[in-house]
Short mmCIF file of C-alpha atoms and ligand atoms in Angstrom, two decimals:
data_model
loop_
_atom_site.label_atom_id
_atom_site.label_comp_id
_atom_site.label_asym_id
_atom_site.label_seq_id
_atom_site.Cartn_x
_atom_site.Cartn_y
_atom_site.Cartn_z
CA UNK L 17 0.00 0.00 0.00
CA UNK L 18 1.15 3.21 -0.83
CA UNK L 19 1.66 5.81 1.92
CA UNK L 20 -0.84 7.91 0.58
CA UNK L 21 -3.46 5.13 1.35
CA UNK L 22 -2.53 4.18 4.52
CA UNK L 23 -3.55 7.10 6.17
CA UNK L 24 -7.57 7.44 6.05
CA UNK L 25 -9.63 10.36 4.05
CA UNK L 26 -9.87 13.66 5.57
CA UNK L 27 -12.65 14.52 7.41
CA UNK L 28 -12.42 18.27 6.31
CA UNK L 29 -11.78 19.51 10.19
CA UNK L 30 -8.34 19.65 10.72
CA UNK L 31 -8.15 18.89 14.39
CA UNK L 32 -10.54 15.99 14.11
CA UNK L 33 -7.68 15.12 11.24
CA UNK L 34 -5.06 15.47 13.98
CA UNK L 35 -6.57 13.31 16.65
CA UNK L 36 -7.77 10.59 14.35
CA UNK L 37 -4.20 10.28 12.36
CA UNK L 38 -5.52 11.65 9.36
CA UNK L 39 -3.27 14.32 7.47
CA UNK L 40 -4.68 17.70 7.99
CA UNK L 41 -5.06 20.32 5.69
CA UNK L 42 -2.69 22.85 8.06
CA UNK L 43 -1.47 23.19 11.64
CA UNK L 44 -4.53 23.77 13.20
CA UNK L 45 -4.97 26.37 16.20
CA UNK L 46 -7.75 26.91 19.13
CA UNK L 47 -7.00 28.60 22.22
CA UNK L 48 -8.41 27.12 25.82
CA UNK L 49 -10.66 30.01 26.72
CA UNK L 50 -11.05 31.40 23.85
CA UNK L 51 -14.66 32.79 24.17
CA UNK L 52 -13.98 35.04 27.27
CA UNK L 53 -13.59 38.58 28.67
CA UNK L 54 -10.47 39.66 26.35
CA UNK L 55 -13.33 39.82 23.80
CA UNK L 56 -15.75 43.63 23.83
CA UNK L 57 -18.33 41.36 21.77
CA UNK L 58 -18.24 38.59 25.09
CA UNK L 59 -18.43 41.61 27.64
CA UNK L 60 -21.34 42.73 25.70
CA UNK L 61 -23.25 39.54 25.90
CA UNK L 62 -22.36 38.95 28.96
CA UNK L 63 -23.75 41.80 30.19
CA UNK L 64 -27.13 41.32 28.35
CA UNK L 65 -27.30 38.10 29.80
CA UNK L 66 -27.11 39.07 33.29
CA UNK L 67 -24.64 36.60 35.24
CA UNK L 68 -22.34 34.57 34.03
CA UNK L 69 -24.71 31.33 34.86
CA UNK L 70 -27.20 32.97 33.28
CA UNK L 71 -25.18 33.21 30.16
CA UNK L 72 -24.28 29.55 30.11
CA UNK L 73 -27.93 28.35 30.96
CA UNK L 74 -29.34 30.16 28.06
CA UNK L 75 -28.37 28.16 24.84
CA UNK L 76 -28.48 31.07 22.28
CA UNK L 77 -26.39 33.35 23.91
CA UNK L 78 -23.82 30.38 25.05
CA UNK L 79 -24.08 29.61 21.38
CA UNK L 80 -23.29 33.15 20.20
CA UNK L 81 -20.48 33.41 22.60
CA UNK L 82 -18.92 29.92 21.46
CA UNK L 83 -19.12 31.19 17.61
CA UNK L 84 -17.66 34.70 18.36
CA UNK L 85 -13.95 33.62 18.66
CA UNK L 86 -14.30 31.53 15.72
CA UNK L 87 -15.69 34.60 13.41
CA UNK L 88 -13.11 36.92 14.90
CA UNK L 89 -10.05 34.33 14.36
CA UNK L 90 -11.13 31.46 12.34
CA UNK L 91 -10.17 29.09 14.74
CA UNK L 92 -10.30 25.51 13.94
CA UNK L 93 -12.26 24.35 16.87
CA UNK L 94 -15.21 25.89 19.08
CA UNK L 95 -15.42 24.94 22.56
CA UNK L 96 -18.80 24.78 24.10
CA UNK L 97 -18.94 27.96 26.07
CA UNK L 98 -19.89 26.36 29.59
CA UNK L 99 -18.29 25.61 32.46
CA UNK L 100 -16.71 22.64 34.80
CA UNK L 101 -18.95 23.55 37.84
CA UNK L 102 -22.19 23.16 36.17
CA UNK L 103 -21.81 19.31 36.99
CA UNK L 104 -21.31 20.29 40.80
CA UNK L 105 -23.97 22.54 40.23
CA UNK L 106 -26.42 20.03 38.74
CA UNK L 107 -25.26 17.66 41.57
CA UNK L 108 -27.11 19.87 43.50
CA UNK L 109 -24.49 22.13 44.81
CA UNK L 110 -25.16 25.98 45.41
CA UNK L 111 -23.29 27.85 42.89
CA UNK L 112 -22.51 31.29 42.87
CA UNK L 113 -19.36 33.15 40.29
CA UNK L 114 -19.12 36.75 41.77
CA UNK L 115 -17.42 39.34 39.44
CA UNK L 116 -13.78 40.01 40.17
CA UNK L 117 -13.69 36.63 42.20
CA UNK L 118 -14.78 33.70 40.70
CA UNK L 119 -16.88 30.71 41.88
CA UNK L 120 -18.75 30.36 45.21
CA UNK L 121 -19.83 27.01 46.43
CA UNK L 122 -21.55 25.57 49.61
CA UNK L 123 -18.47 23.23 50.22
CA UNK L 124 -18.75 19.83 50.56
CA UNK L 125 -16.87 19.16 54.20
CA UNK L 126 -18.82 16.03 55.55
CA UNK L 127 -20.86 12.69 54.51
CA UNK L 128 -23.85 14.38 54.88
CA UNK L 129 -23.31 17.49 52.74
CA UNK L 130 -22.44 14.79 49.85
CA UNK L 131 -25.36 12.30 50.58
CA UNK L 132 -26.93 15.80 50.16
CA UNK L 133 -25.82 15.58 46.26
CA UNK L 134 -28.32 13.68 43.83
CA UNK L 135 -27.32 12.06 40.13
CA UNK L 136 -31.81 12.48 40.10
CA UNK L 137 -31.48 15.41 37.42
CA UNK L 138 -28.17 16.03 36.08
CA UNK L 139 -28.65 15.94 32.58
CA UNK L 140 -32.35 17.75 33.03
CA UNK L 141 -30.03 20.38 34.44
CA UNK L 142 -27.70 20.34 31.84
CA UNK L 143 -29.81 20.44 28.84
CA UNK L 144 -29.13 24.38 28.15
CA UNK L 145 -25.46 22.76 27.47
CA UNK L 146 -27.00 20.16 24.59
CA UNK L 147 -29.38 22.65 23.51
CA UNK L 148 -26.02 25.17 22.75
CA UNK L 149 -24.43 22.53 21.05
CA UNK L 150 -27.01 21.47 18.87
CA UNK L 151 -27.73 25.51 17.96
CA UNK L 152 -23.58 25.52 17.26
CA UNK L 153 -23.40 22.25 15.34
CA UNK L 154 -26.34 23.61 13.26
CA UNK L 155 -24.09 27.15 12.28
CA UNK L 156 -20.40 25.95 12.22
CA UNK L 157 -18.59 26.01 9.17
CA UNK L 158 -17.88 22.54 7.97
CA UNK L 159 -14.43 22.60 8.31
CA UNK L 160 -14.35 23.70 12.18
CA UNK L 161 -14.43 20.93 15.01
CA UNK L 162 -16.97 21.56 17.22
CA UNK L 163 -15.24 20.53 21.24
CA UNK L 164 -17.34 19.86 24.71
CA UNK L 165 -15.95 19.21 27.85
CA UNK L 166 -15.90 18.63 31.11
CA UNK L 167 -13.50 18.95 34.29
CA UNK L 168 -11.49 15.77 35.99
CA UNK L 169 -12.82 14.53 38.69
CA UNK L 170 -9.86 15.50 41.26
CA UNK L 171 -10.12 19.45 39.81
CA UNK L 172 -14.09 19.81 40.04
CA UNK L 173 -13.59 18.30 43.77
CA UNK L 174 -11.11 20.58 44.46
CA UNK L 175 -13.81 23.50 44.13
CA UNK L 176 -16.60 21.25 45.12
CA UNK L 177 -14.42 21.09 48.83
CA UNK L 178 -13.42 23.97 49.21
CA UNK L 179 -16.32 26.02 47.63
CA UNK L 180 -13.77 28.01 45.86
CA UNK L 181 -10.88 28.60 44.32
CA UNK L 182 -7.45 28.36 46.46
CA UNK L 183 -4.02 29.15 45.62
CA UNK L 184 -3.03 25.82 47.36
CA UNK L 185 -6.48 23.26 46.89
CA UNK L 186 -5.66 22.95 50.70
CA UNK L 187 -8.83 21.51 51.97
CA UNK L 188 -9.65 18.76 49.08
CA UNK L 189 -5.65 17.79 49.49
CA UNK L 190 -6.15 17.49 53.29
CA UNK L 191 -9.67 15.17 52.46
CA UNK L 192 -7.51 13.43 49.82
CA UNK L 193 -5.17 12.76 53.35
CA UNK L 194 -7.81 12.56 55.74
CA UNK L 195 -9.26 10.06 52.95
CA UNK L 196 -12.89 9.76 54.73
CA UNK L 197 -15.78 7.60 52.99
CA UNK L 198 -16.98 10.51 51.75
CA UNK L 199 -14.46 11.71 49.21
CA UNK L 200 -14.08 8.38 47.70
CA UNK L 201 -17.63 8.66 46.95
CA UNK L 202 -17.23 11.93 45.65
CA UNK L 203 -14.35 11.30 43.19
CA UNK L 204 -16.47 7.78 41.91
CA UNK L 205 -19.85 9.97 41.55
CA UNK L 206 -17.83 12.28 39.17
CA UNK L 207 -16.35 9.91 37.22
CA UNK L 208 -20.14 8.39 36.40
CA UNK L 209 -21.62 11.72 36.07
CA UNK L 210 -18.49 12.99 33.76
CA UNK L 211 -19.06 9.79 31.77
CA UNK L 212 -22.85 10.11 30.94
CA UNK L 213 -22.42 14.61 30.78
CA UNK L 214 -19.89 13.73 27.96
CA UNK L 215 -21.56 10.90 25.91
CA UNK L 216 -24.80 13.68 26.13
CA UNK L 217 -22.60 16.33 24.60
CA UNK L 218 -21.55 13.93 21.93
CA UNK L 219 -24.85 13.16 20.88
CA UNK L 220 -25.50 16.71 21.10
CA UNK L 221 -22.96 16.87 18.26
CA UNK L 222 -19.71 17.24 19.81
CA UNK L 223 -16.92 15.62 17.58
CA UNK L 224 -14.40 15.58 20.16
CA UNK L 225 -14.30 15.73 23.84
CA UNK L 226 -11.58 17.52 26.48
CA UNK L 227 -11.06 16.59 29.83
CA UNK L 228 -9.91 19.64 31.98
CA UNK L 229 -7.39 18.23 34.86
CA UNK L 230 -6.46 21.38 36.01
CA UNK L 231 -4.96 20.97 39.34
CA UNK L 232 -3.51 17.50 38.77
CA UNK L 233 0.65 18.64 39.34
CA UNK L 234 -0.16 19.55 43.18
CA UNK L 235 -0.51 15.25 43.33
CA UNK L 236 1.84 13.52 45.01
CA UNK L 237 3.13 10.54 42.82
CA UNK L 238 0.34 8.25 45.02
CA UNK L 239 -2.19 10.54 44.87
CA UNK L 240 -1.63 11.20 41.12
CA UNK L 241 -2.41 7.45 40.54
CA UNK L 242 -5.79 7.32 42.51
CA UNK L 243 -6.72 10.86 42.04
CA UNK L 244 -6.10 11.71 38.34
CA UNK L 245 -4.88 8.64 36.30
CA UNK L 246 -7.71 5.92 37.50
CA UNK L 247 -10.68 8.67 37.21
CA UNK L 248 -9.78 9.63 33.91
CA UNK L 249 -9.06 5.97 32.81
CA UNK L 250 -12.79 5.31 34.29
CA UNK L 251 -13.91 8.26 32.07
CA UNK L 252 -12.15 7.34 28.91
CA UNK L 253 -13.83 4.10 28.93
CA UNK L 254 -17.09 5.01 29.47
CA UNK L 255 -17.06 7.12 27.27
CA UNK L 256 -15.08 5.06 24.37
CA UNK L 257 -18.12 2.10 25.41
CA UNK L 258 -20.85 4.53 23.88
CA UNK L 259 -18.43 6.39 21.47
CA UNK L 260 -15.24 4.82 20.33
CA UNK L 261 -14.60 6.84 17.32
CA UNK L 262 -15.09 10.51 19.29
CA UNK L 263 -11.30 11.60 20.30
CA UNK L 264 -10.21 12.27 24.26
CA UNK L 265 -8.36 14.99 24.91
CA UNK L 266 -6.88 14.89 28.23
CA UNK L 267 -4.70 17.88 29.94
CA UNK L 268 -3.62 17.27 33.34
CA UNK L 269 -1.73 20.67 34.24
CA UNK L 270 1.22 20.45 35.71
CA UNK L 271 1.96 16.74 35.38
CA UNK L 272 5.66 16.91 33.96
CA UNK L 273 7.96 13.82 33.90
CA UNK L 274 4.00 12.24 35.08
CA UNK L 275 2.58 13.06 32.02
CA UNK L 276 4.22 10.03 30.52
CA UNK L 277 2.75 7.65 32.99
CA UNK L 278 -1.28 9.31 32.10
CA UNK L 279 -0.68 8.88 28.21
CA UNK L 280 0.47 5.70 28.41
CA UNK L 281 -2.56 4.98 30.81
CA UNK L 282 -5.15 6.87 30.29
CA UNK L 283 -4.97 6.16 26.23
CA UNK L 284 -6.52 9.39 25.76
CA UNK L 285 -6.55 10.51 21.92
CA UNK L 286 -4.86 13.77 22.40
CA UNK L 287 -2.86 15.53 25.43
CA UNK L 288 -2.77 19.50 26.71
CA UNK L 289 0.67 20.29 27.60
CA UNK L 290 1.47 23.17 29.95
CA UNK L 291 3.78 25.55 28.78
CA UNK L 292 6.53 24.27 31.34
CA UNK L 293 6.79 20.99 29.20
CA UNK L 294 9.78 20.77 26.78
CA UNK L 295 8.59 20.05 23.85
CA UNK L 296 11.73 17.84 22.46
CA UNK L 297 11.10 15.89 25.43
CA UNK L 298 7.09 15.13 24.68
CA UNK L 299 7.58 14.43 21.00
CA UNK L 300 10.20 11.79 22.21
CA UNK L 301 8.31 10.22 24.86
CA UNK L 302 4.50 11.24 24.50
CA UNK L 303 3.75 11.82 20.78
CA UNK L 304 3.81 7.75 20.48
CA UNK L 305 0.92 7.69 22.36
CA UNK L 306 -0.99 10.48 22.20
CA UNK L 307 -1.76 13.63 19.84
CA UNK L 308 0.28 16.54 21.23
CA UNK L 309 -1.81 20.60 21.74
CA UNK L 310 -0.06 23.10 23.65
CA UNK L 311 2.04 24.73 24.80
CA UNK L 312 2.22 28.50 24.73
CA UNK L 313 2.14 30.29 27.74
CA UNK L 314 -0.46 32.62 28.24
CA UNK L 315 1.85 35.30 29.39
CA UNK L 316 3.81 35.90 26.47
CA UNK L 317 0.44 36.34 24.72
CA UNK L 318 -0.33 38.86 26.85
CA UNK L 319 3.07 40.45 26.50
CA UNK L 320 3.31 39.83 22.90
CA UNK L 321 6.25 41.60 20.58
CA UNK L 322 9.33 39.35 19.53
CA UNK L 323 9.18 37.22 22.83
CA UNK L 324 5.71 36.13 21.46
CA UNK L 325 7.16 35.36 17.74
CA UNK L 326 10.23 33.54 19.13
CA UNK L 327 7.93 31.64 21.47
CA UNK L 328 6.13 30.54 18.73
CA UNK L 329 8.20 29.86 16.58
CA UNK L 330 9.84 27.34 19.04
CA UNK L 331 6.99 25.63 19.76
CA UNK L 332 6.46 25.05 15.72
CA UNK L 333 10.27 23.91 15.24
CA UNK L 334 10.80 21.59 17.87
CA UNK L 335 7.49 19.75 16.78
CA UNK L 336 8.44 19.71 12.89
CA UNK L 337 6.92 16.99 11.61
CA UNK L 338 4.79 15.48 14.14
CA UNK L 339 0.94 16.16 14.51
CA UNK L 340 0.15 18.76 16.75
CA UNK L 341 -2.70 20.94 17.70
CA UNK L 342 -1.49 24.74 18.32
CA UNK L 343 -2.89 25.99 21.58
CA UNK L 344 -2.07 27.65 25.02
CA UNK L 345 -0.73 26.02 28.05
CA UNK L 346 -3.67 27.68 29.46
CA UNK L 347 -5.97 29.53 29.16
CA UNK L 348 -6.04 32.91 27.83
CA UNK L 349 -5.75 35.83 30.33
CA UNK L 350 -8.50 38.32 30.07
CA UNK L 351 -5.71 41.24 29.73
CA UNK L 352 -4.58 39.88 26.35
CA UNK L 353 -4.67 42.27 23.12
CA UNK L 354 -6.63 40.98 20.55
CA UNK L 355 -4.23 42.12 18.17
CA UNK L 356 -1.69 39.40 19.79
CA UNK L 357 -4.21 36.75 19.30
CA UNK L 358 -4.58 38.35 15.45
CA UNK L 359 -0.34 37.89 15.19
CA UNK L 360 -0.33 34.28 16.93
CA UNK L 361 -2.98 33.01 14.51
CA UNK L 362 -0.96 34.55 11.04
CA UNK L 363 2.14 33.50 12.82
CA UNK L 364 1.10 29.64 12.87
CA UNK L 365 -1.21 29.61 9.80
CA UNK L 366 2.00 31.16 7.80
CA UNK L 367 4.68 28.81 9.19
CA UNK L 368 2.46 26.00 9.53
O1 CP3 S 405 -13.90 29.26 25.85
C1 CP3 S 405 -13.82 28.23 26.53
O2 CP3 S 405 -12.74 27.66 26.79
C2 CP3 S 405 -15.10 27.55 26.99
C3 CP3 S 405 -15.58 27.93 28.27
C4 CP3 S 405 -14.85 27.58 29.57
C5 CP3 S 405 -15.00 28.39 30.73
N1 CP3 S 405 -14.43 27.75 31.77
C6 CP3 S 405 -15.71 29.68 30.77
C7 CP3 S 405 -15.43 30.61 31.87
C8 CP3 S 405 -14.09 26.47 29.95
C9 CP3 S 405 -13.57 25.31 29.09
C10 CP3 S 405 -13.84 26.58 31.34
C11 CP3 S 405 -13.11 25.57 32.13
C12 CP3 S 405 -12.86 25.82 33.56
N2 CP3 S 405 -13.66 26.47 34.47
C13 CP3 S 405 -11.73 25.31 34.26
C14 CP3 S 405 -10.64 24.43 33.66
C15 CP3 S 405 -9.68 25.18 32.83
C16 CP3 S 405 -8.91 26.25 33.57
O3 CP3 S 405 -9.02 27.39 33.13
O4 CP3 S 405 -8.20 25.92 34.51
C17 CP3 S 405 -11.85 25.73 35.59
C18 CP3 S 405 -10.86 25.44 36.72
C19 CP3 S 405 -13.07 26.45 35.71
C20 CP3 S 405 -13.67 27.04 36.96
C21 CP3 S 405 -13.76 28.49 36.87
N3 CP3 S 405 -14.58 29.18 36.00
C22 CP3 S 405 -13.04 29.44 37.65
C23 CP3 S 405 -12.03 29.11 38.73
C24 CP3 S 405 -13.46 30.70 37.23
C25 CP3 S 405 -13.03 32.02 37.82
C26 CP3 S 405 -11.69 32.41 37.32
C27 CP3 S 405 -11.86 33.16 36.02
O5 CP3 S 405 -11.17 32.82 35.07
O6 CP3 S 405 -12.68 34.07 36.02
C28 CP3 S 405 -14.39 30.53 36.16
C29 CP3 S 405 -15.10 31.58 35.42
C30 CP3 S 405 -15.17 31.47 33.93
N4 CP3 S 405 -15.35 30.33 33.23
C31 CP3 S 405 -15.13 32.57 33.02
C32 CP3 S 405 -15.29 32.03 31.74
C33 CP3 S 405 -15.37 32.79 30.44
C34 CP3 S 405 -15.03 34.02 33.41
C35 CP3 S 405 -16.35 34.45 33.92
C36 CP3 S 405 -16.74 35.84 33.51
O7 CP3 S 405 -17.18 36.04 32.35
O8 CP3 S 405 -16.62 36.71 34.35
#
């Protein structure tokens, strides 16, 4: 067979190419966050909209704010404009995101706060999410891969303990320690709620899926085992059962020298590296089993100027050759000039 053959057709969206080992078209390029407040045309909607919750509960305007990156930057992918604590939220959990300081939860601190939580209505709850997807699906371009999502179980039970965000994740590390009956529960209850939230989004039209492990590098090497390998090896499955043609993208923050030991375990389709990863060291050790997106760190997008064009061109050279998915190593701060994002995207699409 000739090499030309061996590969399978394109599927005309170049990250779906990418994650499926089909040759794509170009280097294609999203950006984790990219429907947010470094946009006037988000602020705007936002505002309309009320609170942020509001905005994700109502499908047209989470719609509108998922398609606005792509129509300013012809992006490759939308990202369902949501968020990881709408599963804690549909759980049953009181949920709260105050301007200026993010998310406000009733923490979970004892076995009866989390018998408190009920699976009864979680994807009732969540339908504003399908309904958004289904309204994107129906106005994407062809050629743009349409990504939902939701957050590792570890990361959403960081908030979920603490009832918001910490510098440290203090109290769900000290539960983690502690490692009462009830947080157990907790982590399993995410990973079957995760499961059946993604396989929904999927059917909702969702052609790929990412799993958001943000706080997986405070782990200790045990912990990172229990706490972010086996949940998102429970989640992979379960979701590969339903679907096993829609890609896993998995991007456990942090992980370094670990994130050899999740590819090779987890088997998900595709990996988000930090921007502290080198890449010569993941296309040696991780690109054999997994897709590689990343790396560029959100702070030199901010800063933009030369440091911005040599950081990208760096990430582009030491991945010649080998499929990759151009992204951030986070997400995008909301301080960053659109007109950086503008020179990023020509930057890639030009080299690529
Ligand atoms: O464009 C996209 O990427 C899709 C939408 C998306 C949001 N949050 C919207 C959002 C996605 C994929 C997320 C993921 C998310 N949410 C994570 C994992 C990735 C990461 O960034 O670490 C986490 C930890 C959360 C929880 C969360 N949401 C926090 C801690 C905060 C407050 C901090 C902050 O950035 O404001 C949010 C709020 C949030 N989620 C905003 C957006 C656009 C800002 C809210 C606003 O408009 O004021």
């Amino acid at each position: 067979m000739s090499e030309s053959m061996e590969r399978p057709a394109s599927t005309g969206k170049s990250v779906l190419d990418v994650l499926t080992g089909r040759e794509p078209s170009h280097r294609p390029i999203w950006l984790m966050r990219q429907a947010g407040r470094y946009l006037p045309e988000y602020l705007e909607t936002r505002k309309n909209a009320g609170s942020f919750l509001d905005l994700c509960y109502a499908p047209e305007l989470a719609a509108e704010v998922t398609l606005q990156p792509i129509r300013r930057f012809s992006f490759d992918a939308a990202i369902i404009f949501a968020d990881i604590l709408l599963l804690p939220h549909a759980l049953g959990q009181r949920l709260e995101f105050l301007v200026g300081e993010g998310p406000v939860l009733e923490p979970i601190t004892s076995g009866e706060d989390f018998a408190n939580l009920s699976r009864q209505r979680v994807l009732e709850h969540l339908n504003p999410v399908f309904e958004a997807l289904k309204i994107v699906r129906g106005e994407l371009a062809d050629d743009k891969t349409l990504i939902g999502f939701c957050g590792a179980p570890w990361t959403v039970a960081t908030y979920m303990i603490a009832g918001k965000g910490t510098p440290d994740q203090r109290p769900a590390r000290a539960a983690a320690y502690e490692n009462l009956p009830w947080f157990g529960k907790l982590i399993d209850l995410l990973c079957d709620v995760s499961i059946d939230y993604l396989c929904a989004q999927i059917e909702a039209g969702a052609d790929a899926v990412q799993i958001f492990d943000t706080w997986a590098g405070i782990l200790t090497a045990r912990q990172y085992d229990s706490l972010c390998i086996e949940p998102t090896m429970r989640i992979v499955r379960g979701v590969r059962e339903k679907f096993p043609d829609t890609p896993i993208i998995g991007f456990p923050r942090g992980s370094g020298v670990r994130y050899e030991a999740y590819v090779r375990a987890t088997k998900v389709d595709g990996v988000g590296l930090d921007w502290a990863v080198p890449l010569e060291w993941a296309g040696e050790t991780l690109a054999k089993h997994s897709v590689l997106q990343g790396n560029l760190d959100p702070i030199v997008l901010a800063t933009g100027g030369d440091a911005l064009d040599q950081a990208i061109d760096d990430i582009v050279e030491s991945l010649d050759g080998r499929s990759h998915i151009f992204n951030l190593g986070h997400g995008i701060l909301p301080d960053t000039p659109i007109a950086n994002v503008e020179r990023l995207v020509d930057r890639v699409r030009s080299g690529a």
